[in-house]
mmCIF file of C-alpha atoms and ligand atoms in Angstrom:
data_model
loop_
_atom_site.group_PDB
_atom_site.id
_atom_site.type_symbol
_atom_site.label_atom_id
_atom_site.label_comp_id
_atom_site.label_asym_id
_atom_site.label_seq_id
_atom_site.Cartn_x
_atom_site.Cartn_y
_atom_site.Cartn_z
ATOM 1 C CA MET O 1 137.919 36.479 -18.817
ATOM 2 C CA THR O 2 136.215 33.298 -17.698
ATOM 3 C CA ALA O 3 132.695 33.813 -19.036
ATOM 4 C CA GLU O 4 130.746 30.715 -20.179
ATOM 5 C CA PRO O 5 129.962 30.598 -23.926
ATOM 6 C CA SER O 6 126.324 31.721 -23.525
ATOM 7 C CA SER O 7 127.186 34.562 -21.171
ATOM 8 C CA LEU O 8 130.102 35.474 -23.409
ATOM 9 C CA THR O 9 127.693 35.793 -26.334
ATOM 10 C CA ALA O 10 125.447 38.023 -24.239
ATOM 11 C CA LEU O 11 128.452 40.070 -23.149
ATOM 12 C CA VAL O 12 129.614 40.555 -26.744
ATOM 13 C CA ARG O 13 126.108 41.501 -27.873
ATOM 14 C CA ARG O 14 125.672 44.049 -25.117
ATOM 15 C CA ALA O 15 129.179 45.430 -25.588
ATOM 16 C CA ARG O 16 128.514 46.056 -29.270
ATOM 17 C CA ARG O 17 125.182 47.709 -28.487
ATOM 18 C CA ILE O 18 126.957 50.018 -26.064
ATOM 19 C CA ASN O 19 129.494 50.847 -28.774
ATOM 20 C CA ARG O 20 126.683 51.613 -31.234
ATOM 21 C CA GLU O 21 124.941 53.892 -28.701
ATOM 22 C CA LEU O 22 128.198 55.718 -28.059
ATOM 23 C CA ALA O 23 128.724 56.099 -31.815
ATOM 24 C CA LEU O 24 125.361 57.867 -32.057
ATOM 25 C CA LEU O 25 126.200 60.002 -29.059
ATOM 26 C CA TYR O 26 129.698 60.983 -30.226
ATOM 27 C CA PRO O 27 129.675 60.790 -34.028
ATOM 28 C CA ASP O 28 132.848 62.856 -34.319
ATOM 29 C CA ALA O 29 134.828 61.385 -31.420
ATOM 30 C CA HIS O 30 138.534 61.829 -32.075
ATOM 31 C CA THR O 31 141.773 62.420 -30.244
ATOM 32 C CA GLU O 32 141.629 65.802 -28.577
ATOM 33 C CA LEU O 33 145.334 66.399 -29.177
ATOM 34 C CA ASN O 34 146.180 68.615 -32.152
ATOM 35 C CA PHE O 35 148.693 67.174 -34.634
ATOM 36 C CA SER O 36 149.396 66.887 -38.335
ATOM 37 C CA THR O 37 152.133 64.203 -38.531
ATOM 38 C CA PRO O 38 152.935 60.943 -36.685
ATOM 39 C CA LEU O 39 155.896 62.666 -34.988
ATOM 40 C CA GLU O 40 153.681 65.497 -33.748
ATOM 41 C CA LEU O 41 151.137 63.048 -32.355
ATOM 42 C CA LEU O 42 153.859 61.009 -30.686
ATOM 43 C CA VAL O 43 155.299 64.132 -29.054
ATOM 44 C CA ALA O 44 151.860 65.456 -28.011
ATOM 45 C CA THR O 45 150.932 62.093 -26.496
ATOM 46 C CA ILE O 46 154.169 61.952 -24.492
ATOM 47 C CA LEU O 47 153.449 65.468 -23.218
ATOM 48 C CA SER O 48 149.877 64.539 -22.288
ATOM 49 C CA ALA O 49 150.992 62.320 -19.393
ATOM 50 C CA GLN O 50 149.607 63.697 -16.116
ATOM 51 C CA THR O 51 148.022 66.731 -17.765
ATOM 52 C CA THR O 52 145.114 67.713 -19.987
ATOM 53 C CA ASP O 53 144.984 67.652 -23.776
ATOM 54 C CA LYS O 54 143.968 71.298 -23.614
ATOM 55 C CA ARG O 55 147.198 72.246 -21.864
ATOM 56 C CA VAL O 56 149.250 70.224 -24.361
ATOM 57 C CA ASN O 57 147.487 71.928 -27.265
ATOM 58 C CA LEU O 58 148.555 75.305 -25.881
ATOM 59 C CA VAL O 59 152.271 74.486 -26.098
ATOM 60 C CA THR O 60 152.450 72.342 -29.226
ATOM 61 C CA PRO O 61 152.118 75.131 -31.857
ATOM 62 C CA THR O 62 155.366 76.705 -30.563
ATOM 63 C CA LEU O 63 157.003 73.315 -30.001
ATOM 64 C CA PHE O 64 156.164 71.889 -33.425
ATOM 65 C CA ALA O 65 157.347 75.060 -35.170
ATOM 66 C CA ARG O 66 160.660 75.009 -33.263
ATOM 67 C CA TYR O 67 161.274 71.220 -33.658
ATOM 68 C CA PRO O 68 159.762 70.004 -36.945
ATOM 69 C CA THR O 69 161.871 66.821 -37.237
ATOM 70 C CA ALA O 70 163.230 64.023 -35.058
ATOM 71 C CA ALA O 71 166.730 65.420 -35.626
ATOM 72 C CA ASP O 72 165.611 68.749 -34.137
ATOM 73 C CA TYR O 73 164.571 67.008 -30.896
ATOM 74 C CA ALA O 74 167.814 65.010 -30.887
ATOM 75 C CA ALA O 75 169.833 68.230 -31.061
ATOM 76 C CA ALA O 76 167.553 70.300 -28.812
ATOM 77 C CA ASP O 77 168.953 72.643 -26.204
ATOM 78 C CA ARG O 78 167.523 71.175 -23.004
ATOM 79 C CA ASP O 79 166.853 74.512 -21.261
ATOM 80 C CA GLU O 80 165.039 75.912 -24.262
ATOM 81 C CA LEU O 81 162.981 72.742 -24.714
ATOM 82 C CA GLU O 82 162.067 72.607 -21.027
ATOM 83 C CA LYS O 83 160.994 76.234 -21.091
ATOM 84 C CA ILE O 84 158.548 75.548 -23.914
ATOM 85 C CA ILE O 85 156.975 72.491 -22.237
ATOM 86 C CA THR O 86 157.110 73.634 -18.574
ATOM 87 C CA SER O 87 153.355 74.141 -18.260
ATOM 88 C CA THR O 88 152.647 70.485 -19.098
ATOM 89 C CA GLY O 89 154.354 69.378 -15.846
ATOM 90 C CA PHE O 90 157.134 66.831 -15.260
ATOM 91 C CA TYR O 91 159.110 68.818 -17.801
ATOM 92 C CA HIS O 92 162.538 67.369 -16.881
ATOM 93 C CA ALA O 93 161.366 63.830 -17.563
ATOM 94 C CA LYS O 94 159.383 64.870 -20.632
ATOM 95 C CA ALA O 95 162.371 66.768 -22.063
ATOM 96 C CA ASN O 96 164.502 63.654 -21.492
ATOM 97 C CA SER O 97 161.930 61.582 -23.356
ATOM 98 C CA LEU O 98 161.701 64.003 -26.283
ATOM 99 C CA ILE O 99 165.472 64.339 -26.724
ATOM 100 C CA GLY O 100 165.886 60.554 -26.349
ATOM 101 C CA LEU O 101 163.013 60.011 -28.743
ATOM 102 C CA GLY O 102 164.639 62.203 -31.382
ATOM 103 C CA GLN O 103 167.943 60.378 -30.974
ATOM 104 C CA ALA O 104 166.352 56.920 -31.121
ATOM 105 C CA LEU O 105 164.304 57.804 -34.211
ATOM 106 C CA CYS O 106 167.413 59.129 -35.976
ATOM 107 C CA ASP O 107 169.669 56.254 -34.866
ATOM 108 C CA ARG O 108 167.305 53.358 -35.532
ATOM 109 C CA PHE O 109 164.459 54.456 -37.789
ATOM 110 C CA GLY O 110 165.932 56.939 -40.258
ATOM 111 C CA GLY O 111 164.285 59.845 -38.435
ATOM 112 C CA GLU O 112 160.764 58.496 -39.097
ATOM 113 C CA VAL O 113 158.155 57.246 -36.629
ATOM 114 C CA PRO O 114 157.861 53.475 -37.151
ATOM 115 C CA PRO O 115 154.304 52.206 -37.784
ATOM 116 C CA ARG O 116 154.659 49.064 -35.624
ATOM 117 C CA LEU O 117 153.758 48.501 -31.989
ATOM 118 C CA ARG O 118 156.841 46.450 -31.238
ATOM 119 C CA ASP O 119 159.096 49.231 -32.554
ATOM 120 C CA LEU O 120 157.165 52.095 -30.987
ATOM 121 C CA VAL O 121 157.356 50.649 -27.467
ATOM 122 C CA THR O 122 161.175 50.611 -27.661
ATOM 123 C CA LEU O 123 161.230 54.423 -27.896
ATOM 124 C CA PRO O 124 161.871 56.591 -24.813
ATOM 125 C CA GLY O 125 158.659 57.695 -23.107
ATOM 126 C CA VAL O 126 156.491 55.429 -25.274
ATOM 127 C CA GLY O 127 154.369 52.704 -23.664
ATOM 128 C CA ARG O 128 151.582 50.647 -25.202
ATOM 129 C CA LYS O 129 149.009 53.380 -24.617
ATOM 130 C CA THR O 130 151.011 56.001 -26.496
ATOM 131 C CA ALA O 131 151.939 53.497 -29.202
ATOM 132 C CA ASN O 132 148.287 52.590 -29.768
ATOM 133 C CA VAL O 133 147.267 56.256 -29.930
ATOM 134 C CA VAL O 134 149.838 56.825 -32.667
ATOM 135 C CA LEU O 135 149.013 53.643 -34.579
ATOM 136 C CA GLY O 136 145.278 54.274 -34.506
ATOM 137 C CA ASN O 137 145.276 57.981 -35.221
ATOM 138 C CA ALA O 138 148.353 58.712 -37.310
ATOM 139 C CA PHE O 139 148.645 55.440 -39.245
ATOM 140 C CA GLY O 140 145.059 54.129 -39.331
ATOM 141 C CA ILE O 141 146.141 50.830 -37.725
ATOM 142 C CA PRO O 142 143.521 49.656 -35.184
ATOM 143 C CA GLY O 143 144.624 50.035 -31.591
ATOM 144 C CA ILE O 144 142.959 50.094 -28.162
ATOM 145 C CA THR O 145 144.065 52.990 -25.987
ATOM 146 C CA VAL O 146 143.701 52.043 -22.335
ATOM 147 C CA ASP O 147 143.864 55.260 -20.366
ATOM 148 C CA THR O 148 142.233 55.886 -17.004
ATOM 149 C CA HIS O 149 138.813 56.581 -18.594
ATOM 150 C CA PHE O 150 138.884 53.531 -20.838
ATOM 151 C CA GLY O 151 139.833 51.201 -17.996
ATOM 152 C CA ARG O 152 137.167 52.571 -15.644
ATOM 153 C CA LEU O 153 134.365 52.388 -18.225
ATOM 154 C CA ALA O 154 135.385 48.916 -19.404
ATOM 155 C CA ARG O 155 135.103 47.722 -15.789
ATOM 156 C CA ARG O 156 131.756 49.484 -15.293
ATOM 157 C CA PHE O 157 130.418 47.862 -18.455
ATOM 158 C CA GLY O 158 131.547 44.464 -17.157
ATOM 159 C CA TRP O 159 133.962 43.933 -20.059
ATOM 160 C CA THR O 160 136.841 43.239 -17.672
ATOM 161 C CA THR O 161 137.563 43.144 -13.959
ATOM 162 C CA SER O 162 141.228 43.930 -14.424
ATOM 163 C CA THR O 163 143.145 47.101 -13.642
ATOM 164 C CA ASP O 164 146.130 45.963 -15.724
ATOM 165 C CA PRO O 165 146.116 47.926 -19.023
ATOM 166 C CA VAL O 166 147.577 45.028 -21.024
ATOM 167 C CA LYS O 167 144.892 42.640 -19.759
ATOM 168 C CA ILE O 168 142.154 45.213 -20.331
ATOM 169 C CA GLU O 169 143.382 45.732 -23.890
ATOM 170 C CA ALA O 170 143.300 42.000 -24.577
ATOM 171 C CA GLU O 171 139.940 41.319 -22.908
ATOM 172 C CA VAL O 172 138.128 44.252 -24.506
ATOM 173 C CA GLY O 173 139.813 43.590 -27.854
ATOM 174 C CA ALA O 174 138.315 40.092 -27.833
ATOM 175 C CA LEU O 175 134.777 41.542 -27.695
ATOM 176 C CA PHE O 176 135.083 43.706 -30.823
ATOM 177 C CA PRO O 177 136.322 43.411 -34.394
ATOM 178 C CA ARG O 178 139.763 44.960 -34.839
ATOM 179 C CA ARG O 179 138.398 47.646 -37.161
ATOM 180 C CA ASP O 180 136.346 49.056 -34.237
ATOM 181 C CA TRP O 181 139.212 49.362 -31.771
ATOM 182 C CA THR O 182 140.366 52.927 -32.437
ATOM 183 C CA MET O 183 136.923 54.536 -32.513
ATOM 184 C CA LEU O 184 135.803 52.473 -29.514
ATOM 185 C CA SER O 185 138.754 53.930 -27.607
ATOM 186 C CA HIS O 186 137.785 57.487 -28.516
ATOM 187 C CA ARG O 187 134.148 56.903 -27.581
ATOM 188 C CA LEU O 188 134.900 55.473 -24.152
ATOM 189 C CA ILE O 189 137.347 58.263 -23.411
ATOM 190 C CA TRP O 190 134.838 60.900 -24.552
ATOM 191 C CA HIS O 191 132.061 59.360 -22.435
ATOM 192 C CA GLY O 192 134.391 59.082 -19.455
ATOM 193 C CA ARG O 193 135.359 62.733 -19.705
ATOM 194 C CA ARG O 194 131.845 64.020 -20.210
ATOM 195 C CA VAL O 195 129.415 61.734 -18.368
ATOM 196 C CA CYS O 196 130.836 58.634 -16.691
ATOM 197 C CA HIS O 197 133.272 60.335 -14.325
ATOM 198 C CA ALA O 198 135.439 58.514 -11.817
ATOM 199 C CA ARG O 199 133.640 60.132 -8.905
ATOM 200 C CA ARG O 200 129.892 60.643 -9.278
ATOM 201 C CA PRO O 201 129.135 59.402 -12.797
ATOM 202 C CA ALA O 202 126.073 61.163 -14.228
ATOM 203 C CA CYS O 203 123.944 57.993 -14.438
ATOM 204 C CA GLY O 204 120.603 59.820 -14.499
ATOM 205 C CA ALA O 205 121.716 61.785 -17.578
ATOM 206 C CA CYS O 206 123.443 58.912 -19.360
ATOM 207 C CA ALA O 207 122.301 57.447 -22.686
ATOM 208 C CA LEU O 208 123.413 53.981 -21.565
ATOM 209 C CA THR O 209 121.101 53.583 -18.582
ATOM 210 C CA ARG O 210 119.386 50.490 -20.022
ATOM 211 C CA LEU O 211 122.603 48.830 -21.130
ATOM 212 C CA CYS O 212 125.038 49.614 -18.330
ATOM 213 C CA PRO O 213 125.297 47.117 -15.462
ATOM 214 C CA SER O 214 126.740 49.892 -13.268
ATOM 215 C CA PHE O 215 123.730 52.189 -13.602
ATOM 216 C CA GLY O 216 123.220 53.647 -10.120
ATOM 217 C CA GLU O 217 126.896 54.049 -9.324
ATOM 218 C CA GLY O 218 126.243 57.784 -9.600
ATOM 219 C CA PRO O 219 123.097 59.867 -9.017
ATOM 220 C CA THR O 220 120.117 58.546 -10.993
ATOM 221 C CA ASP O 221 118.008 61.675 -10.528
ATOM 222 C CA PRO O 222 117.987 63.356 -13.975
ATOM 223 C CA VAL O 223 118.202 66.898 -12.634
ATOM 224 C CA ILE O 224 121.084 66.145 -10.262
ATOM 225 C CA ALA O 225 122.861 64.040 -12.884
ATOM 226 C CA ALA O 226 122.499 66.686 -15.615
ATOM 227 C CA LYS O 227 124.523 69.088 -13.468
ATOM 228 C CA LEU O 228 127.400 66.587 -13.387
ATOM 229 C CA VAL O 229 127.746 66.364 -17.172
ATOM 230 C CA LYS O 230 130.749 68.208 -18.563
ATOM 231 C CA PRO O 231 129.932 69.217 -22.128
ATOM 232 C CA GLY O 232 133.510 69.673 -23.371
ATOM 233 C CA PRO O 233 135.308 70.343 -25.609
ATOM 234 C CA PHE O 234 138.470 69.319 -23.801
ATOM 235 C CA SER O 235 140.902 70.624 -26.360
HETATM 236 S S1 SF4 P 1 124.932 54.435 -16.454
HETATM 237 FE FE1 SF4 P 1 126.324 55.435 -14.990
HETATM 238 S S2 SF4 P 1 128.019 54.013 -14.709
HETATM 239 FE FE2 SF4 P 1 126.934 53.400 -16.581
HETATM 240 S S3 SF4 P 1 127.973 54.445 -18.281
HETATM 241 FE FE3 SF4 P 1 126.307 55.754 -17.665
HETATM 242 S S4 SF4 P 1 127.209 57.164 -16.169
HETATM 243 FE FE4 SF4 P 1 128.610 55.412 -16.377
#
């Protein structure tokens, strides 16, 4: 980001106001994947690639009951595992990731999910986005989750011009205190799913009309915009 100091101050101020508005709008924003342990969240996040959280949540009760530990994934029968996760799509690749994940956790981390970014990203099927989801939500370590919604909204808010997730993470992270990163991620994702869609954002029904520099990218008529809002839940 190349903003001058004064415009940077204005950018930070507006960014934090947007975050506060979103906090009022979505007081209980959270990951829409169901989980109860770091391993379950890691597995659910891997499965969520190219599909919806809702679809993942339909298969994980069976999956988590059948494979409660990393060693269970390491020793999984591929056909059986693929059958359970088929409906999430890309099930060959996802089964590879889950079996490899189980093996890597057993070989290098004593069967436990490591609570560090630099360890998590060495695991099969785990990129920065997945690692930050797990850090933020299973370990309480602040992380920015740059998914498609987060990236799009960050650009619409003028927080970045980049489409590179690593750059977006760094540029947005610089605008907020670390302690805000995880909840900020949830709020942007929730707003992206419900109101600020990729095609036809519901600008006329958006709580951020006065703060968002991209107001007008979608219909501004309140009645038309209200019809575009998707109320959720998405899980
Ligand atoms: S005003 Fe429009 S572009 Fe801006 S956040 Fe709201 S829906 Fe998205």
